[in-house]
Amino acid sequence: MSSATVGIEVFDVDLTAAMSVAFNDHQYDYVVAPLVHPRFVRDVNAHNAIGGFTRSDTLLGSSQWNNQVLGTTSSWLELDALDEPLRVRSEAAFKQEIAWAAHLGLSAVIIPPPREPAVNYARCVARALAGLHYLRLLVRIPLVASPPLSGEGATAGGGGPVLDGDVSWRWWNQMRVLCDHHKNLYPALELTADLPSDPAVLERWCGEPVQVLILPTSIFLANRHGFPVLSKAHQAFVLRMSNHRVQYVVSGVARSDKGGMASYAEYMRHLLQRDPAKAQAGDAFDAPYRDVLQAPLQPLQDNLESQTYETFERDPVKYDLYEEAVRKALLARFPDASVTVVLMVVGAGRGPLVRAAFRAASAAKRTLRVYAVEKNPNAVVTLMAQKESLAQWRDSVTVVSADMRTWQAPELADILVSELLGSFGDNESSPECLDGAQKFLKPDGISIPRSYVSFVAPITSHRLHNEVRAMGGDAKHFETPYVVKLHNVKLLAPPQPCFTFVHPTPQPANNDRFGSLTFRVDCDALLHGFAGYFDATLYDDVHCSIEPSTHSPAMFSWFPLFFPLRSPTLVTAGAPLTVSFWRRTDGHRMYYEWAVTAPFVTSIHNPGGRSYYIGL
Amino acid sequence: MSSATVGIEVFDVDLTAAMSVAFNDHQYDYVVAPLVHPRFVRDVNAHNAIGGFTRSDTLLGSSQWNNQVLGTTSSWLELDALDEPLRVRSEAAFKQEIAWAAHLGLSAVIIPPPREPAVNYARCVARALAGLHYLRLLVRIPLVASPPLSGEGATAGGGGPVLDGDVSWRWWNQMRVLCDHHKNLYPALELTADLPSDPAVLERWCGEPVQVLILPTSIFLANRHGFPVLSKAHQAFVLRMSNHRVQYVVSGVARSDKGGMASYAEYMRHLLQRDPAKAQAGDAFDAPYRDVLQAPLQPLQDNLESQTYETFERDPVKYDLYEEAVRKALLARFPDASVTVVLMVVGAGRGPLVRAAFRAASAAKRTLRVYAVEKNPNAVVTLMAQKESLAQWRDSVTVVSADMRTWQAPELADILVSELLGSFGDNESSPECLDGAQKFLKPDGISIPRSYVSFVAPITSHRLHNEVRAMGGDAKHFETPYVVKLHNVKLLAPPQPCFTFVHPTPQPANNDRFGSLTFRVDCDALLHGFAGYFDATLYDDVHCSIEPSTHSPAMFSWFPLFFPLRSPTLVTAGAPLTVSFWRRTDGHRMYYEWAVTAPFVTSIHNPGGRSYYIGL
């Protein structure tokens, strides 16, 4: 989002006058207004009454309706009323108002909180969504539910201890599940004076597709000059959410603060401009990739393109780590500086690891004889060009155009350097490739990387799951892991180690793996799948990691993996969540299978690699 | 099943000798034998060892392998061993044995109890199932789990009170869910000396696809002559399950009872021949329809065929109930026997209600003038034929070839008789039809039926859900209610009333309905959907009902409805289960929507009638 968009909720009968004040006097960007003003009397069941139930659509141009107005539905609607005539009348009015908003070309309508039971309300929303193409429905959800009126919702939350803010989140969760996770349904989150005491409960909204943040004037404090400001805690949450392309709506009347309604808009713009997240390094690179699912590379089947090499070579951190690892290995294992160390780069690509090795040798004052082995003939062209143009390469680099698994090396290597790791460590067949290359490593030779561990964490992410659904609803899309910059995501527990590979390893190696992990999730949430990471030991204490707690700073070469679940399922805070992962190989293919066995049981995903595999 | 099939588990190396004894000396029908005798030494990882790992397939003819032998897998397999080499060796042996069973053409292999965690075991089973077309895998499940050995499974059952027999059922449940409810996976239920104390836990197996009942000799008692017999409780359960086409396997050594192994086969045959269920009336009619899904009739769109009329007219009970209702109405409301009562049969079909009305009038000594209104021109031919051939009809019946909703009656009726009810009462549009017919009923006239109530109950039925899946896995098949003779089904709670319709009713009537029902299920189970029933009040205290607690005895005209859920989900004993049902009409169509909101939330099924509706 280029700059903050701040709207204001108005209730005036004269919409154009209210808009004039909001835009010109108070500097808001848009208004939120009732689709039908209560003063318009109507009988929704009488066909001949239609036509006079609200303002004319010609009041504004269609671009204004689209950009400057969000609608709200009438406050008298009771879609779950036990009184049947009231319920039937409410259903008809709700349908009429949503149809009217679609007719006007509004971008969104904010609909009321689905206080329990809200099941017939959800049916009306599902019915409305089925007929909409463009209009979004935003469900108003208070951050913390106010105590129920006259006993309604008294049993909300079901069994177990109810955390702050769990009740209202459950309203949202029930609504979106009943509506089958519809892509045009979003929460409009209304801040409350009290924030949930549990940070996990607040953080949970980072995994939900929040589109609008509603800021009641009543939650603002007055600063020493009398102007409205938010508490530190509210500021922190607003800034956290600003990273998720939300819009803002100020709601309520100006309090005794100075500056009237204009001061709220001014404050919000001020607050959002100093957003520190915007200034973070890497953001510019990340932004277009956030929550965009990519199929994992098939490096053994496909040759990378020049642009892909270029992107990865630009990582400012990764090759420094390799250089440091090679330097430490040279110093520790080759004390005699007069010996020429045989170093083989397997999967040399366009040469970044060769260059890193030479930098390391130079720093360690050691001499190298380098073999650069590469199966992609296009990259070999680049390697040969460097050998011709660079004196250092001309003297000591042998470029080999071959698959490392079948190449017959003329001598054995002291050090074998590779960069075959995928987001999940072993998921681009590094183990199989290095098993093949290991035969030309001396018995006491060094593999860089020395080892790697994959990590798994349970996540909630309405958005990522819907991205998978958008591929067509076919089960196979839910049985594929995706490379994705996790953004509109909440981790439900810290990642745990899953599979470990060490190189060199006794041959023939068994690269099948099986692991069961048990997590304690930190809040009630809809489990959408699992995040996958890796942490590699290049040499000694030199790590290359994308596991969040040890992530190599500023390294951007890898995004995590997302392993979806076919059916998002509720998990509850504190209850053990057990998932099993398998890595399976059959000589031609490598694939993962995964299944949850507690607190619920899923089918085994991707059995036999039926939906996704890496060709070997 | 024509007669009981009783097998025996054998462990002899010499299979043909064992079979000869079992069949000729002991009168068993088949044997259960290890696929690989432990005495056959083998190295499953050595390719060249294959070929000598067990007996030759030429030992028996393929028809014998198919009909007279069930296999069991080796007892040493530990598919979830923490010791990786043992696990890998077990996986290879399991795969080899199942492949061998498939090669032999066996009908089924009994595989060991999936004591927790059993998650890798489940993966091996899923993998095996994916490659099988004919062979079934039967998971041995003890009726009550014995105490875990050396701490394994100590945490089985998770939270909540663990009922007798819940642990072993959970083994089965986890296995079948991990294997995605595969159609070739079944439980082989092994009886234990102790039966579960909770009858619901025992009854739960009636909703599971049990194929084999294993009877260890250790559970038999000795009668006063020293012969083996089962306790009354065991007998009752065996007879209950015999209704589900199970096979029997006697397992273990002959105890000190007289008669040796032969006496167990003899006892089982004796027990099963006196099965009282077999003698029940209606069974002969029901049997071919059990668990067979039928699309509900579309009576307004389609005309019934002669055979359908014939089948329904044969119901021995339904028309007696109508006769009784008409008789009571005539006596109660028309005290003056000299008055001719105008009785209209709307939807007269081939005339059974006309005949019932005449019988009632004769019993009540009243005179009728009858209008027989029928929209199916083919049925009108039959009605006209009766009018020509029967004096009673000739004098007093007017046959009307018309749709009751549009017919202009020449006079108003005292009594309106109809048989428009579906399995769920209103599901064949009886309310809409009678609304149309009501205009020719006198203001104080009588409708027979007077009212009807639909009923709903949660059910578990692996089989019914798999029948829906077999239609192709398309979501729309899970959003259709089916007419089905519920058989391999367990009700998880007593049915509750859902929708009520009363006739005549003030016009214009609103025939939309919305109801939320909360059940307490009586055992942990996989919820597969809901059963639908009706109870109609024909007149006064004359009911016509298929609701189990009030079912009109021996009436066979209606089977219940099955409303599936898209994803079978675990429900736990005692936890409230809330489901909402909607009946919706839009002038052209009538349909149901349904959704669960507790203890979990489902999407709304069939929103807007997208997958299923009745045309009006």
PDB file of C-alpha atoms in Angstrom, chain B residues 94-320:
ATOM      1  CA  PHE B  94       4.839 -56.274   4.864  1.00  0.00           C
ATOM      2  CA  LYS B  95       4.904 -55.112   1.271  1.00  0.00           C
ATOM      3  CA  GLN B  96       6.184 -58.493   0.122  1.00  0.00           C
ATOM      4  CA  GLU B  97       3.517 -60.423   2.012  1.00  0.00           C
ATOM      5  CA  ILE B  98       0.622 -58.305   0.759  1.00  0.00           C
ATOM      6  CA  ALA B  99       1.931 -58.593  -2.789  1.00  0.00           C
ATOM      7  CA  TRP B 100       2.132 -62.348  -2.324  1.00  0.00           C
ATOM      8  CA  ALA B 101      -1.471 -62.500  -1.065  1.00  0.00           C
ATOM      9  CA  ALA B 102      -2.600 -60.526  -4.110  1.00  0.00           C
ATOM     10  CA  HIS B 103      -0.611 -62.857  -6.360  1.00  0.00           C
ATOM     11  CA  LEU B 104      -2.300 -65.907  -4.834  1.00  0.00           C
ATOM     12  CA  GLY B 105      -5.722 -64.346  -5.396  1.00  0.00           C
ATOM     13  CA  LEU B 106      -6.749 -64.453  -1.733  1.00  0.00           C
ATOM     14  CA  SER B 107      -9.933 -62.532  -0.959  1.00  0.00           C
ATOM     15  CA  ALA B 108      -8.550 -60.963   2.214  1.00  0.00           C
ATOM     16  CA  VAL B 109      -5.613 -60.685   4.584  1.00  0.00           C
ATOM     17  CA  ILE B 110      -6.058 -60.137   8.312  1.00  0.00           C
ATOM     18  CA  ILE B 111      -3.481 -57.615   9.538  1.00  0.00           C
ATOM     19  CA  PRO B 112      -2.513 -56.931  13.179  1.00  0.00           C
ATOM     20  CA  PRO B 113      -4.164 -54.514  15.635  1.00  0.00           C
ATOM     21  CA  PRO B 114      -2.914 -50.950  15.035  1.00  0.00           C
ATOM     22  CA  ARG B 115      -1.842 -50.271  18.598  1.00  0.00           C
ATOM     23  CA  GLU B 116      -0.894 -46.607  18.876  1.00  0.00           C
ATOM     24  CA  PRO B 117       0.942 -44.836  17.410  1.00  0.00           C
ATOM     25  CA  ALA B 118       0.538 -47.100  14.322  1.00  0.00           C
ATOM     26  CA  VAL B 119       0.961 -44.126  12.041  1.00  0.00           C
ATOM     27  CA  ASN B 120       3.714 -45.624   9.909  1.00  0.00           C
ATOM     28  CA  TYR B 121       1.795 -48.891   9.933  1.00  0.00           C
ATOM     29  CA  ALA B 122      -1.157 -46.920   8.515  1.00  0.00           C
ATOM     30  CA  ARG B 123       1.056 -45.458   5.800  1.00  0.00           C
ATOM     31  CA  CYS B 124       2.161 -48.955   4.793  1.00  0.00           C
ATOM     32  CA  VAL B 125      -1.471 -50.076   4.692  1.00  0.00           C
ATOM     33  CA  ALA B 126      -2.481 -47.026   2.638  1.00  0.00           C
ATOM     34  CA  ARG B 127       0.359 -47.736   0.237  1.00  0.00           C
ATOM     35  CA  ALA B 128      -0.672 -51.373  -0.074  1.00  0.00           C
ATOM     36  CA  LEU B 129      -4.341 -50.483  -0.605  1.00  0.00           C
ATOM     37  CA  ALA B 130      -3.414 -48.112  -3.428  1.00  0.00           C
ATOM     38  CA  GLY B 131      -2.020 -51.054  -5.382  1.00  0.00           C
ATOM     39  CA  LEU B 132      -4.839 -53.516  -4.719  1.00  0.00           C
ATOM     40  CA  HIS B 133      -7.955 -54.098  -6.759  1.00  0.00           C
ATOM     41  CA  TYR B 134      -9.510 -57.194  -5.308  1.00  0.00           C
ATOM     42  CA  LEU B 135      -7.731 -58.096  -2.076  1.00  0.00           C
ATOM     43  CA  ARG B 136      -9.245 -56.663   1.090  1.00  0.00           C
ATOM     44  CA  LEU B 137      -7.257 -55.846   4.211  1.00  0.00           C
ATOM     45  CA  LEU B 138      -8.979 -56.710   7.479  1.00  0.00           C
ATOM     46  CA  VAL B 139      -7.627 -54.930  10.533  1.00  0.00           C
ATOM     47  CA  ARG B 140      -7.778 -57.133  13.601  1.00  0.00           C
ATOM     48  CA  ILE B 141      -9.427 -55.087  16.359  1.00  0.00           C
ATOM     49  CA  PRO B 142     -10.016 -56.559  19.816  1.00  0.00           C
ATOM     50  CA  LEU B 143     -13.449 -55.654  21.122  1.00  0.00           C
ATOM     51  CA  VAL B 144     -11.794 -54.426  24.324  1.00  0.00           C
ATOM     52  CA  ALA B 145      -8.122 -53.444  24.188  1.00  0.00           C
ATOM     53  CA  SER B 146      -5.931 -55.428  26.534  1.00  0.00           C
ATOM     54  CA  PRO B 147      -3.689 -53.352  28.830  1.00  0.00           C
ATOM     55  CA  PRO B 148      -0.761 -51.967  26.858  1.00  0.00           C
ATOM     56  CA  LEU B 149       2.532 -53.838  27.016  1.00  0.00           C
ATOM     57  CA  SER B 150       5.557 -52.029  28.413  1.00  0.00           C
ATOM     58  CA  GLY B 151       3.927 -48.629  28.422  1.00  0.00           C
ATOM     59  CA  GLU B 152       3.021 -48.468  24.718  1.00  0.00           C
ATOM     60  CA  GLY B 153      -0.345 -46.907  24.077  1.00  0.00           C
ATOM     61  CA  ALA B 154      -0.535 -45.671  27.659  1.00  0.00           C
ATOM     62  CA  THR B 155      -1.833 -42.329  26.466  1.00  0.00           C
ATOM     63  CA  ALA B 156      -4.336 -43.889  24.067  1.00  0.00           C
ATOM     64  CA  GLY B 157      -7.724 -42.272  23.928  1.00  0.00           C
ATOM     65  CA  GLY B 158      -6.602 -38.706  24.553  1.00  0.00           C
ATOM     66  CA  GLY B 159      -8.685 -36.436  26.784  1.00  0.00           C
ATOM     67  CA  GLY B 160     -12.014 -37.246  28.334  1.00  0.00           C
ATOM     68  CA  PRO B 161     -13.162 -40.378  30.115  1.00  0.00           C
ATOM     69  CA  VAL B 162     -12.119 -43.531  28.262  1.00  0.00           C
ATOM     70  CA  LEU B 163     -14.980 -45.958  27.969  1.00  0.00           C
ATOM     71  CA  ASP B 164     -14.542 -49.699  27.695  1.00  0.00           C
ATOM     72  CA  GLY B 165     -13.711 -50.549  24.123  1.00  0.00           C
ATOM     73  CA  ASP B 166     -13.083 -46.954  23.107  1.00  0.00           C
ATOM     74  CA  VAL B 167      -9.327 -47.462  22.844  1.00  0.00           C
ATOM     75  CA  SER B 168      -9.486 -50.257  20.305  1.00  0.00           C
ATOM     76  CA  TRP B 169     -12.209 -48.522  18.327  1.00  0.00           C
ATOM     77  CA  ARG B 170      -9.919 -45.502  18.140  1.00  0.00           C
ATOM     78  CA  TRP B 171      -7.214 -47.750  16.652  1.00  0.00           C
ATOM     79  CA  TRP B 172      -9.630 -48.705  13.902  1.00  0.00           C
ATOM     80  CA  ASN B 173     -10.808 -45.123  13.467  1.00  0.00           C
ATOM     81  CA  GLN B 174      -7.300 -43.704  13.145  1.00  0.00           C
ATOM     82  CA  MET B 175      -6.340 -46.401  10.655  1.00  0.00           C
ATOM     83  CA  ARG B 176      -9.347 -45.883   8.387  1.00  0.00           C
ATOM     84  CA  VAL B 177      -9.117 -42.084   8.466  1.00  0.00           C
ATOM     85  CA  LEU B 178      -5.367 -42.123   7.703  1.00  0.00           C
ATOM     86  CA  CYS B 179      -6.187 -44.508   4.836  1.00  0.00           C
ATOM     87  CA  ASP B 180      -8.838 -42.037   3.624  1.00  0.00           C
ATOM     88  CA  HIS B 181     -11.765 -44.411   4.277  1.00  0.00           C
ATOM     89  CA  HIS B 182     -10.512 -46.836   1.659  1.00  0.00           C
ATOM     90  CA  LYS B 183     -13.216 -49.161   0.393  1.00  0.00           C
ATOM     91  CA  ASN B 184     -11.020 -52.258   0.707  1.00  0.00           C
ATOM     92  CA  LEU B 185     -10.197 -51.710   4.386  1.00  0.00           C
ATOM     93  CA  TYR B 186     -12.405 -53.369   7.010  1.00  0.00           C
ATOM     94  CA  PRO B 187     -12.269 -54.286  10.679  1.00  0.00           C
ATOM     95  CA  ALA B 188     -11.925 -57.933  11.710  1.00  0.00           C
ATOM     96  CA  LEU B 189     -13.434 -57.755  15.168  1.00  0.00           C
ATOM     97  CA  GLU B 190     -11.977 -60.087  17.764  1.00  0.00           C
ATOM     98  CA  LEU B 191     -14.303 -60.869  20.642  1.00  0.00           C
ATOM     99  CA  THR B 192     -12.845 -60.631  24.127  1.00  0.00           C
ATOM    100  CA  ALA B 193     -13.886 -62.304  27.364  1.00  0.00           C
ATOM    101  CA  ASP B 194     -15.069 -58.941  28.682  1.00  0.00           C
ATOM    102  CA  LEU B 195     -17.612 -57.054  26.625  1.00  0.00           C
ATOM    103  CA  PRO B 196     -17.775 -53.257  26.834  1.00  0.00           C
ATOM    104  CA  SER B 197     -20.039 -52.266  29.698  1.00  0.00           C
ATOM    105  CA  ASP B 198     -21.642 -49.469  27.690  1.00  0.00           C
ATOM    106  CA  PRO B 199     -24.196 -50.842  25.212  1.00  0.00           C
ATOM    107  CA  ALA B 200     -23.624 -47.846  22.907  1.00  0.00           C
ATOM    108  CA  VAL B 201     -19.949 -48.808  22.562  1.00  0.00           C
ATOM    109  CA  LEU B 202     -20.945 -52.324  21.534  1.00  0.00           C
ATOM    110  CA  GLU B 203     -23.680 -51.069  19.227  1.00  0.00           C
ATOM    111  CA  ARG B 204     -21.188 -48.724  17.545  1.00  0.00           C
ATOM    112  CA  TRP B 205     -19.825 -51.675  15.586  1.00  0.00           C
ATOM    113  CA  CYS B 206     -23.190 -51.848  13.803  1.00  0.00           C
ATOM    114  CA  GLY B 207     -22.142 -48.648  12.024  1.00  0.00           C
ATOM    115  CA  GLU B 208     -18.746 -50.023  11.043  1.00  0.00           C
ATOM    116  CA  PRO B 209     -18.102 -52.313   8.064  1.00  0.00           C
ATOM    117  CA  VAL B 210     -17.196 -55.386  10.119  1.00  0.00           C
ATOM    118  CA  GLN B 211     -16.410 -58.280   7.765  1.00  0.00           C
ATOM    119  CA  VAL B 212     -15.077 -60.888  10.119  1.00  0.00           C
ATOM    120  CA  LEU B 213     -15.832 -61.806  13.706  1.00  0.00           C
ATOM    121  CA  ILE B 214     -12.915 -63.616  15.361  1.00  0.00           C
ATOM    122  CA  LEU B 215     -13.878 -65.895  18.239  1.00  0.00           C
ATOM    123  CA  PRO B 216     -10.963 -66.969  20.436  1.00  0.00           C
ATOM    124  CA  THR B 217     -11.617 -70.377  21.998  1.00  0.00           C
ATOM    125  CA  SER B 218     -10.711 -68.773  25.339  1.00  0.00           C
ATOM    126  CA  ILE B 219     -13.983 -66.832  25.461  1.00  0.00           C
ATOM    127  CA  PHE B 220     -16.153 -69.959  25.268  1.00  0.00           C
ATOM    128  CA  LEU B 221     -17.691 -71.453  28.382  1.00  0.00           C
ATOM    129  CA  ALA B 222     -18.406 -75.135  28.873  1.00  0.00           C
ATOM    130  CA  ASN B 223     -22.066 -76.155  29.098  1.00  0.00           C
ATOM    131  CA  ARG B 224     -23.218 -78.839  31.491  1.00  0.00           C
ATOM    132  CA  HIS B 225     -22.244 -81.510  28.963  1.00  0.00           C
ATOM    133  CA  GLY B 226     -18.784 -79.999  28.623  1.00  0.00           C
ATOM    134  CA  PHE B 227     -19.328 -78.562  25.142  1.00  0.00           C
ATOM    135  CA  PRO B 228     -18.265 -75.012  24.304  1.00  0.00           C
ATOM    136  CA  VAL B 229     -20.929 -72.307  24.373  1.00  0.00           C
ATOM    137  CA  LEU B 230     -20.914 -68.527  24.462  1.00  0.00           C
ATOM    138  CA  SER B 231     -22.301 -66.464  27.302  1.00  0.00           C
ATOM    139  CA  LYS B 232     -25.727 -64.908  26.763  1.00  0.00           C
ATOM    140  CA  ALA B 233     -24.134 -61.507  26.211  1.00  0.00           C
ATOM    141  CA  HIS B 234     -21.694 -62.862  23.639  1.00  0.00           C
ATOM    142  CA  GLN B 235     -24.487 -64.750  21.912  1.00  0.00           C
ATOM    143  CA  ALA B 236     -26.568 -61.596  21.691  1.00  0.00           C
ATOM    144  CA  PHE B 237     -23.711 -59.654  20.121  1.00  0.00           C
ATOM    145  CA  VAL B 238     -22.869 -62.431  17.654  1.00  0.00           C
ATOM    146  CA  LEU B 239     -26.503 -62.624  16.585  1.00  0.00           C
ATOM    147  CA  ARG B 240     -26.689 -58.841  16.306  1.00  0.00           C
ATOM    148  CA  MET B 241     -23.653 -58.844  13.991  1.00  0.00           C
ATOM    149  CA  SER B 242     -24.866 -61.875  12.005  1.00  0.00           C
ATOM    150  CA  ASN B 243     -27.343 -59.494  10.455  1.00  0.00           C
ATOM    151  CA  HIS B 244     -24.376 -57.714   8.833  1.00  0.00           C
ATOM    152  CA  ARG B 245     -23.076 -60.498   6.576  1.00  0.00           C
ATOM    153  CA  VAL B 246     -20.020 -61.231   8.721  1.00  0.00           C
ATOM    154  CA  GLN B 247     -17.836 -64.308   8.480  1.00  0.00           C
ATOM    155  CA  TYR B 248     -16.622 -66.121  11.595  1.00  0.00           C
ATOM    156  CA  VAL B 249     -13.167 -67.317  12.546  1.00  0.00           C
ATOM    157  CA  VAL B 250     -12.463 -69.579  15.503  1.00  0.00           C
ATOM    158  CA  SER B 251      -8.995 -68.933  16.847  1.00  0.00           C
ATOM    159  CA  GLY B 252      -6.898 -70.753  19.442  1.00  0.00           C
ATOM    160  CA  VAL B 253      -6.616 -74.278  20.774  1.00  0.00           C
ATOM    161  CA  ALA B 254      -9.418 -76.545  21.915  1.00  0.00           C
ATOM    162  CA  ARG B 255      -9.791 -76.251  25.643  1.00  0.00           C
ATOM    163  CA  SER B 256     -10.810 -79.042  27.974  1.00  0.00           C
ATOM    164  CA  ASP B 257     -14.296 -78.966  26.416  1.00  0.00           C
ATOM    165  CA  LYS B 258     -15.617 -82.036  24.766  1.00  0.00           C
ATOM    166  CA  GLY B 259     -15.575 -82.407  21.024  1.00  0.00           C
ATOM    167  CA  GLY B 260     -12.286 -80.683  20.248  1.00  0.00           C
ATOM    168  CA  MET B 261     -12.095 -78.025  17.527  1.00  0.00           C
ATOM    169  CA  ALA B 262     -15.080 -79.501  15.705  1.00  0.00           C
ATOM    170  CA  SER B 263     -17.369 -78.562  18.565  1.00  0.00           C
ATOM    171  CA  TYR B 264     -16.754 -74.818  18.053  1.00  0.00           C
ATOM    172  CA  ALA B 265     -17.821 -74.946  14.406  1.00  0.00           C
ATOM    173  CA  GLU B 266     -20.829 -77.015  15.341  1.00  0.00           C
ATOM    174  CA  TYR B 267     -21.837 -74.609  18.094  1.00  0.00           C
ATOM    175  CA  MET B 268     -21.498 -71.552  15.829  1.00  0.00           C
ATOM    176  CA  ARG B 269     -23.680 -73.142  13.149  1.00  0.00           C
ATOM    177  CA  HIS B 270     -26.229 -74.126  15.757  1.00  0.00           C
ATOM    178  CA  LEU B 271     -26.261 -70.614  17.237  1.00  0.00           C
ATOM    179  CA  LEU B 272     -26.577 -68.849  13.913  1.00  0.00           C
ATOM    180  CA  GLN B 273     -29.340 -71.085  12.574  1.00  0.00           C
ATOM    181  CA  ARG B 274     -31.673 -70.036  15.333  1.00  0.00           C
ATOM    182  CA  ASP B 275     -31.062 -66.382  14.612  1.00  0.00           C
ATOM    183  CA  PRO B 276     -34.408 -64.739  15.383  1.00  0.00           C
ATOM    184  CA  ALA B 277     -33.555 -61.760  13.159  1.00  0.00           C
ATOM    185  CA  LYS B 278     -33.803 -63.995  10.119  1.00  0.00           C
ATOM    186  CA  ALA B 279     -37.390 -64.819  10.949  1.00  0.00           C
ATOM    187  CA  GLN B 280     -38.513 -61.195  11.206  1.00  0.00           C
ATOM    188  CA  ALA B 281     -41.292 -60.083   8.889  1.00  0.00           C
ATOM    189  CA  GLY B 282     -40.277 -57.568   6.276  1.00  0.00           C
ATOM    190  CA  ASP B 283     -36.741 -58.895   6.103  1.00  0.00           C
ATOM    191  CA  ALA B 284     -37.356 -60.563   2.801  1.00  0.00           C
ATOM    192  CA  PHE B 285     -38.570 -57.265   1.403  1.00  0.00           C
ATOM    193  CA  ASP B 286     -35.806 -55.159   2.978  1.00  0.00           C
ATOM    194  CA  ALA B 287     -32.723 -57.190   2.261  1.00  0.00           C
ATOM    195  CA  PRO B 288     -31.935 -56.032  -1.293  1.00  0.00           C
ATOM    196  CA  TYR B 289     -32.417 -52.372  -0.312  1.00  0.00           C
ATOM    197  CA  ARG B 290     -30.143 -52.304   2.741  1.00  0.00           C
ATOM    198  CA  ASP B 291     -27.656 -49.428   2.549  1.00  0.00           C
ATOM    199  CA  VAL B 292     -28.494 -48.876  -1.130  1.00  0.00           C
ATOM    200  CA  LEU B 293     -28.754 -45.160  -1.829  1.00  0.00           C
ATOM    201  CA  GLN B 294     -31.665 -43.980  -3.963  1.00  0.00           C
ATOM    202  CA  ALA B 295     -32.279 -40.462  -5.191  1.00  0.00           C
ATOM    203  CA  PRO B 296     -35.527 -39.157  -3.670  1.00  0.00           C
ATOM    204  CA  LEU B 297     -38.576 -39.183  -5.953  1.00  0.00           C
ATOM    205  CA  GLN B 298     -39.384 -36.059  -7.939  1.00  0.00           C
ATOM    206  CA  PRO B 299     -43.146 -36.699  -7.874  1.00  0.00           C
ATOM    207  CA  LEU B 300     -44.090 -33.349  -9.407  1.00  0.00           C
ATOM    208  CA  GLN B 301     -41.670 -33.677 -12.298  1.00  0.00           C
ATOM    209  CA  ASP B 302     -41.865 -37.384 -13.011  1.00  0.00           C
ATOM    210  CA  ASN B 303     -44.817 -39.729 -13.341  1.00  0.00           C
ATOM    211  CA  LEU B 304     -44.596 -42.931 -11.344  1.00  0.00           C
ATOM    212  CA  GLU B 305     -44.527 -46.213 -13.219  1.00  0.00           C
ATOM    213  CA  SER B 306     -47.079 -48.965 -12.827  1.00  0.00           C
ATOM    214  CA  GLN B 307     -44.641 -51.126 -10.936  1.00  0.00           C
ATOM    215  CA  THR B 308     -43.952 -48.378  -8.418  1.00  0.00           C
ATOM    216  CA  TYR B 309     -47.676 -47.967  -7.758  1.00  0.00           C
ATOM    217  CA  GLU B 310     -47.970 -51.718  -7.399  1.00  0.00           C
ATOM    218  CA  THR B 311     -45.148 -51.899  -4.857  1.00  0.00           C
ATOM    219  CA  PHE B 312     -46.529 -49.132  -2.699  1.00  0.00           C
ATOM    220  CA  GLU B 313     -50.127 -50.398  -2.891  1.00  0.00           C
ATOM    221  CA  ARG B 314     -48.885 -53.661  -1.433  1.00  0.00           C
ATOM    222  CA  ASP B 315     -48.048 -52.024   1.907  1.00  0.00           C
ATOM    223  CA  PRO B 316     -50.192 -53.972   4.369  1.00  0.00           C
ATOM    224  CA  VAL B 317     -50.393 -51.200   6.943  1.00  0.00           C
ATOM    225  CA  LYS B 318     -50.482 -47.783   5.340  1.00  0.00           C
ATOM    226  CA  TYR B 319     -53.950 -48.001   3.771  1.00  0.00           C
ATOM    227  CA  ASP B 320     -55.409 -49.553   6.916  1.00  0.00           C
TER     228      ASP B 320
END
